Amino acid sequence: MITRGKLAKATGIKIETIRFYEKIGLLAPPERTAGNYRAYGQDDVDRLSFVRRARDLGFSLDQVRTLLDLADDRSRSCCAVDEIARAQLKAVEEKIADLLALKRELGSLIEQCDQGTIADCRIIGALAPAEV
Amino acid sequence: MITRGKLAKATGIKIETIRFYEKIGLLAPPERTAGNYRAYGQDDVDRLSFVRRARDLGFSLDQVRTLLDLADDRSRSCCAVDEIARAQLKAVEEKIADLLALKRELGSLIEQCDQGTIADCRIIGALAPAEV
DNA sequence: TCTTGACCCTGTACTTGCTACAGGGTGCAT
DNA sequence: ATGCACCCTGTAGCAAGTACAGGGTCAAGA
């Protein structure tokens, strides 16, 4: 018998998060013991590990839900899976591009800082429209 | 007289977001007209533009609040500003590194996809622990 | 003058992905 | 029998907004 705490340890997902996943229907409600404790099985460990890996790869819970559904239907073509992964890759690439632009802007702002007063601070100046 | 809609247009921040900023105390509640409309001035346009630029640079609302406070005290040293900007740069760089790792993983997953069935899908396989 | 339509007001609930209580019950060892 | 670690439930909170619902206001056109 695997309790919630053990499931948490086995998968690296916090107890509260497991409850949250159960609440939103990502995990099926497990059997209960006589004392009303959740009793998980190896299936649950597997499923939750799947969720964790997908989350680590940046998939949204909604995408994870879809991936789980797809994974259950083993005879189906994996085009849909590929599509989700590609969408995720694209999102990641866009995010990286955005952050690189940000990094450049921040970097040049910081470089100009000469440690004077706020009045002639380049960073504040760059943020302010004309005169603060 | 600048209404909320005009302030939104002038700054590119949505009306609802302006209300939200007012609610959390980032923007001072403005004067009201006889008909209970908010009446903004150029100050508000400037302040909100400042917020927008800072948000665009990825600063949190909390950081923005601090930057606004700092910007108001023009005689002060701008070390604190520099510090916030550096912290933000560091956060951005870390995020970029994370996303690059993610991108590599996703990319290699997708490359292996041979458009077969779910049963031999590499992506599902990589997510599942041993056997799904 | 009336009415239409664009704007404004308020409060509240929803989003994503959790996290953190409070206030109690269970189970095992000492 | 009592202490402690663990479990249970419900609820509220975080960032940073977004989206209604159900009204009020204002200016222009018929």
Coordinates of C-alpha atoms (C1' of nucleotides) in Angstrom, one line a residue:
Chain A
M1 CA 0.0 0.0 0.0
I2 CA 1.3 3.4 -1.1
T3 CA 0.2 6.4 0.9
R4 CA 0.1 9.9 -0.4
G5 CA 3.4 10.7 1.4
K6 CA 5.1 7.7 -0.2
L7 CA 3.7 8.6 -3.6
A8 CA 5.0 12.1 -3.1
K9 CA 8.5 10.8 -2.3
A10 CA 8.5 8.3 -5.2
T11 CA 7.6 10.9 -7.8
G12 CA 9.0 14.1 -6.3
I13 CA 5.6 15.8 -6.4
K14 CA 4.4 17.4 -3.2
I15 CA 1.5 15.9 -1.2
E16 CA -0.6 19.0 -1.7
T17 CA 0.1 19.0 -5.4
I18 CA -1.1 15.4 -5.6
R19 CA -4.3 16.5 -4.0
F20 CA -4.6 19.3 -6.4
Y21 CA -4.1 17.0 -9.3
E22 CA -6.8 14.8 -8.0
K23 CA -9.1 17.7 -7.5
I24 CA -8.7 18.8 -11.1
G25 CA -9.2 15.3 -12.4
L26 CA -5.7 14.7 -13.7
L27 CA -5.3 11.8 -11.3
A28 CA -8.2 9.4 -10.6
P29 CA -9.3 9.3 -6.9
P30 CA -7.7 6.2 -5.4
E31 CA -9.1 3.5 -3.2
R32 CA -9.3 4.3 0.5
T33 CA -8.2 2.3 3.5
A34 CA -10.5 1.6 6.5
G35 CA -9.1 4.8 8.1
N36 CA -9.9 6.8 5.0
Y37 CA -6.3 7.1 3.8
R38 CA -5.7 7.1 0.1
A39 CA -4.2 3.8 -1.1
Y40 CA -2.2 4.2 -4.3
G41 CA -0.7 1.5 -6.5
Q42 CA 2.2 1.3 -8.9
D43 CA -0.1 2.6 -11.7
D44 CA -0.4 5.8 -9.8
V45 CA 3.3 6.1 -9.4
D46 CA 3.8 5.6 -13.1
R47 CA 1.1 8.0 -14.1
L48 CA 2.3 10.7 -11.7
S49 CA 5.9 10.2 -12.9
F50 CA 4.7 10.8 -16.4
V51 CA 3.0 14.0 -15.3
R52 CA 6.2 15.1 -13.6
R53 CA 8.4 14.5 -16.6
A54 CA 5.9 16.3 -18.9
R55 CA 5.7 19.2 -16.5
D56 CA 9.5 19.3 -16.3
L57 CA 9.5 19.6 -20.1
G58 CA 7.3 22.6 -19.7
F59 CA 4.0 21.2 -20.9
S60 CA 0.9 22.8 -19.4
L61 CA -1.4 20.7 -17.3
D62 CA -3.9 20.8 -20.2
Q63 CA -1.2 19.5 -22.5
V64 CA -0.3 16.8 -19.9
R65 CA -4.0 15.8 -19.7
T66 CA -4.0 15.3 -23.5
L67 CA -0.7 13.5 -23.5
L68 CA -2.1 11.1 -20.8
D69 CA -5.2 10.4 -22.8
L70 CA -3.1 9.8 -25.9
A71 CA -0.8 7.5 -24.0
D72 CA -3.7 5.4 -23.0
D73 CA -4.7 4.6 -26.5
R74 CA -1.7 2.7 -27.7
S75 CA -3.0 1.7 -31.2
R76 CA -3.5 5.3 -32.3
S77 CA -1.1 7.3 -34.5
C78 CA 1.3 9.4 -32.5
C79 CA 0.8 12.5 -34.8
A80 CA -1.2 14.2 -32.1
V81 CA 1.6 13.7 -29.6
D82 CA 4.1 15.0 -32.1
E83 CA 2.0 18.1 -32.7
I84 CA 1.8 18.9 -29.0
A85 CA 5.5 18.5 -28.6
R86 CA 6.1 20.7 -31.6
A87 CA 3.8 23.4 -30.3
Q88 CA 5.6 23.3 -27.0
L89 CA 9.0 23.5 -28.8
K90 CA 7.8 26.5 -30.7
A91 CA 6.5 28.2 -27.5
V92 CA 9.9 27.6 -25.8
E93 CA 11.8 29.0 -28.8
E94 CA 9.6 32.1 -28.8
K95 CA 10.1 32.5 -25.1
I96 CA 13.8 32.2 -25.5
A97 CA 13.9 34.9 -28.2
D98 CA 11.9 37.2 -26.0
L99 CA 14.2 36.7 -23.0
L100 CA 17.3 37.2 -25.1
A101 CA 15.9 40.6 -26.3
L102 CA 15.2 41.4 -22.6
K103 CA 18.6 40.4 -21.6
R104 CA 20.2 42.7 -24.1
E105 CA 18.1 45.6 -23.0
L106 CA 18.7 45.0 -19.3
G107 CA 22.4 44.5 -19.9
S108 CA 22.9 47.7 -21.8
L109 CA 20.8 49.6 -19.1
I110 CA 23.0 48.2 -16.3
E111 CA 26.2 49.0 -18.2
Q112 CA 25.3 52.7 -18.3
C113 CA 24.8 52.9 -14.6
D114 CA 27.5 55.1 -13.1
Q115 CA 26.3 54.8 -9.5
G116 CA 25.3 58.4 -9.1
T117 CA 22.0 59.7 -7.8
I118 CA 18.5 58.8 -9.0
A119 CA 18.3 62.1 -10.8
D120 CA 20.8 61.0 -13.3
C121 CA 20.2 57.3 -13.2
R122 CA 20.1 55.8 -16.6
I123 CA 17.9 53.0 -15.6
I124 CA 15.2 55.2 -14.1
G125 CA 15.7 57.5 -17.1
A126 CA 15.1 54.7 -19.5
L127 CA 11.9 53.7 -17.8
A128 CA 10.5 57.2 -17.4
P129 CA 8.8 58.7 -20.5
A130 CA 10.3 62.2 -20.6
E131 CA 10.9 63.7 -17.2
V132 CA 10.0 61.9 -14.0
Chain B
M1 CA -9.3 65.5 -18.6
I2 CA -8.1 62.0 -19.3
T3 CA -10.6 59.1 -18.8
R4 CA -9.6 55.6 -18.0
G5 CA -10.1 54.6 -21.7
K6 CA -7.8 57.3 -22.8
L7 CA -5.2 56.5 -20.3
A8 CA -5.4 52.9 -21.5
K9 CA -4.8 54.0 -25.0
A10 CA -2.0 56.3 -24.2
T11 CA -0.1 53.7 -22.2
G12 CA -1.2 50.4 -23.9
I13 CA -2.4 49.0 -20.6
K14 CA -5.9 47.7 -20.5
I15 CA -8.7 49.4 -18.6
E16 CA -9.2 46.4 -16.3
T17 CA -5.5 46.3 -15.6
I18 CA -5.5 49.9 -14.6
R19 CA -8.3 49.2 -12.2
F20 CA -6.3 46.3 -10.9
Y21 CA -3.2 48.5 -10.4
E22 CA -5.3 51.0 -8.6
K23 CA -6.7 48.3 -6.3
I24 CA -3.3 47.0 -5.3
G25 CA -2.0 50.5 -4.7
L26 CA 0.4 50.7 -7.5
L27 CA -1.5 53.7 -8.9
A28 CA -3.1 56.3 -6.6
P29 CA -6.9 56.6 -6.9
P30 CA -7.4 59.6 -9.2
E31 CA -9.9 62.5 -8.8
R32 CA -13.5 61.9 -9.9
T33 CA -15.7 64.0 -12.2
A34 CA -19.3 64.9 -11.2
G35 CA -20.5 61.8 -12.9
N36 CA -18.0 59.6 -10.9
Y37 CA -15.6 59.1 -13.8
R38 CA -11.9 58.8 -13.0
A39 CA -10.1 61.9 -14.2
Y40 CA -6.4 61.3 -14.8
G41 CA -3.6 63.8 -15.5
Q42 CA -0.3 63.7 -17.4
D43 CA 1.4 62.5 -14.2
D44 CA -0.7 59.3 -14.3
V45 CA 0.2 58.8 -18.0
D46 CA 3.8 59.1 -17.1
R47 CA 3.6 56.8 -14.1
L48 CA 1.7 54.2 -15.9
S49 CA 4.1 54.3 -18.9
F50 CA 6.9 53.8 -16.4
V51 CA 5.1 50.7 -15.1
R52 CA 4.5 49.4 -18.5
R53 CA 8.2 49.7 -19.6
A54 CA 9.3 48.1 -16.4
R55 CA 6.8 45.2 -16.8
D56 CA 8.0 44.8 -20.4
L57 CA 11.5 44.4 -19.1
G58 CA 10.2 41.6 -17.0
F59 CA 10.2 43.2 -13.6
S60 CA 7.6 41.9 -11.1
L61 CA 4.9 44.3 -9.8
D62 CA 6.8 44.3 -6.5
Q63 CA 10.0 45.3 -8.2
V64 CA 8.0 48.0 -10.1
R65 CA 6.7 49.3 -6.9
T66 CA 10.2 49.6 -5.5
L67 CA 11.4 51.3 -8.7
L68 CA 8.6 53.8 -8.6
D69 CA 9.4 54.6 -5.0
L70 CA 13.1 55.0 -5.8
A71 CA 12.3 57.1 -8.9
D72 CA 10.5 59.6 -6.6
D73 CA 13.5 60.2 -4.4
R74 CA 15.8 61.9 -6.9
S75 CA 18.6 62.8 -4.5
R76 CA 19.2 59.2 -3.5
S77 CA 22.0 57.0 -4.8
C78 CA 20.8 54.7 -7.6
C79 CA 22.6 51.6 -6.2
A80 CA 19.3 50.1 -5.2
V81 CA 18.0 50.5 -8.8
D82 CA 21.1 48.9 -10.2
E83 CA 20.7 46.0 -7.8
I84 CA 17.1 45.4 -8.8
A85 CA 18.1 45.5 -12.5
R86 CA 21.0 43.1 -11.9
A87 CA 18.8 40.7 -10.0
Q88 CA 16.4 40.8 -12.9
L89 CA 19.1 40.2 -15.4
K90 CA 20.3 37.2 -13.4
A91 CA 16.8 35.8 -13.3
V92 CA 16.4 36.3 -17.0
E93 CA 19.7 34.6 -17.7
E94 CA 18.7 31.6 -15.6
K95 CA 15.4 31.4 -17.3
I96 CA 17.1 31.4 -20.7
A97 CA 19.5 28.6 -19.6
D98 CA 16.5 26.5 -18.4
L99 CA 14.6 27.0 -21.6
L100 CA 17.6 26.2 -23.8
A101 CA 18.0 22.9 -21.9
L102 CA 14.3 22.3 -22.5
K103 CA 14.5 23.1 -26.1
R104 CA 17.3 20.6 -26.6
E105 CA 15.3 17.9 -24.9
L106 CA 12.1 18.6 -26.8
G107 CA 14.0 18.9 -30.1
S108 CA 15.7 15.5 -29.7
L109 CA 12.3 13.9 -28.7
I110 CA 10.6 15.3 -31.7
E111 CA 13.4 14.2 -34.0
Q112 CA 12.9 10.6 -33.0
C113 CA 9.2 10.6 -33.8
D114 CA 8.6 8.3 -36.8
Q115 CA 4.9 8.9 -37.0
G116 CA 4.0 5.3 -35.9
T117 CA 1.4 4.4 -33.3
I118 CA 1.4 5.5 -29.7
A119 CA 2.8 2.1 -28.7
D120 CA 6.2 2.9 -30.2
C121 CA 6.0 6.6 -29.9
R122 CA 9.4 7.9 -28.6
I123 CA 7.8 10.9 -27.0
I124 CA 5.4 9.0 -24.9
G125 CA 8.1 6.5 -24.2
A126 CA 10.4 9.1 -22.9
L127 CA 7.7 10.4 -20.6
A128 CA 6.6 7.1 -19.3
P129 CA 8.8 5.5 -16.5
A130 CA 9.2 1.9 -17.8
E131 CA 6.0 0.6 -19.4
V132 CA 2.8 2.6 -19.5
Chain C
dT1 C1' -36.9 65.5 -26.7
dC2 C1' -35.8 61.0 -27.0
dT3 C1' -33.0 57.4 -27.9
dT4 C1' -29.0 55.0 -29.3
dG5 C1' -24.4 53.7 -28.6
dA6 C1' -20.1 54.3 -26.6
dC7 C1' -18.2 54.8 -22.8
dC8 C1' -17.9 54.5 -17.6
dC9 C1' -18.9 52.4 -12.7
dT10 C1' -19.0 48.5 -9.2
dG11 C1' -18.4 43.8 -7.5
dT12 C1' -17.3 39.3 -8.2
dA13 C1' -15.6 35.1 -10.2
dC14 C1' -12.3 32.9 -13.2
dT15 C1' -7.5 31.7 -14.9
dT16 C1' -2.8 28.6 -14.0
dG17 C1' -0.3 25.9 -11.0
dC18 C1' 0.2 25.4 -7.1
dT19 C1' 1.0 26.5 -1.6
dA20 C1' -0.4 27.2 3.1
dC21 C1' -3.0 27.2 6.7
dA22 C1' -6.7 25.5 10.5
dG23 C1' -8.7 22.1 12.8
dG24 C1' -9.3 17.6 13.2
dG25 C1' -8.5 12.0 12.7
dT26 C1' -5.3 7.6 12.4
dG27 C1' -1.7 4.5 13.4
dC28 C1' 2.2 2.9 15.6
dA29 C1' 5.8 2.8 19.1
dT30 C1' 7.1 3.5 23.7
Chain D
dA1 C1' -2.0 6.1 27.2
dT2 C1' 0.4 9.2 25.1
dG3 C1' 3.3 11.2 21.9
dC4 C1' 4.4 11.8 17.3
dA5 C1' 4.3 11.3 12.4
dC6 C1' 1.4 11.0 9.3
dC7 C1' -3.3 11.5 7.1
dC8 C1' -8.0 13.9 6.2
dT9 C1' -11.1 18.1 4.9
dG10 C1' -12.1 22.8 3.6
dT11 C1' -10.7 27.2 2.6
dA12 C1' -7.8 31.1 1.4
dG13 C1' -3.8 32.9 -0.7
dC14 C1' 0.1 34.0 -4.4
dA15 C1' 1.1 36.4 -9.3
dA16 C1' -0.9 39.2 -12.7
dG17 C1' -4.3 39.9 -14.6
dT18 C1' -9.1 38.7 -17.4
dA19 C1' -14.0 38.5 -17.9
dC20 C1' -18.4 39.0 -16.8
dA21 C1' -23.0 40.9 -15.0
dG22 C1' -25.8 44.6 -14.1
dG23 C1' -26.0 48.9 -13.9
dG24 C1' -25.0 54.6 -14.7
dT25 C1' -23.4 58.7 -17.8
dC26 C1' -22.8 61.5 -21.8
dA27 C1' -22.9 63.3 -26.3
dA28 C1' -24.8 63.1 -30.9
dG29 C1' -28.3 62.3 -34.2
dA30 C1' -33.5 61.8 -35.7

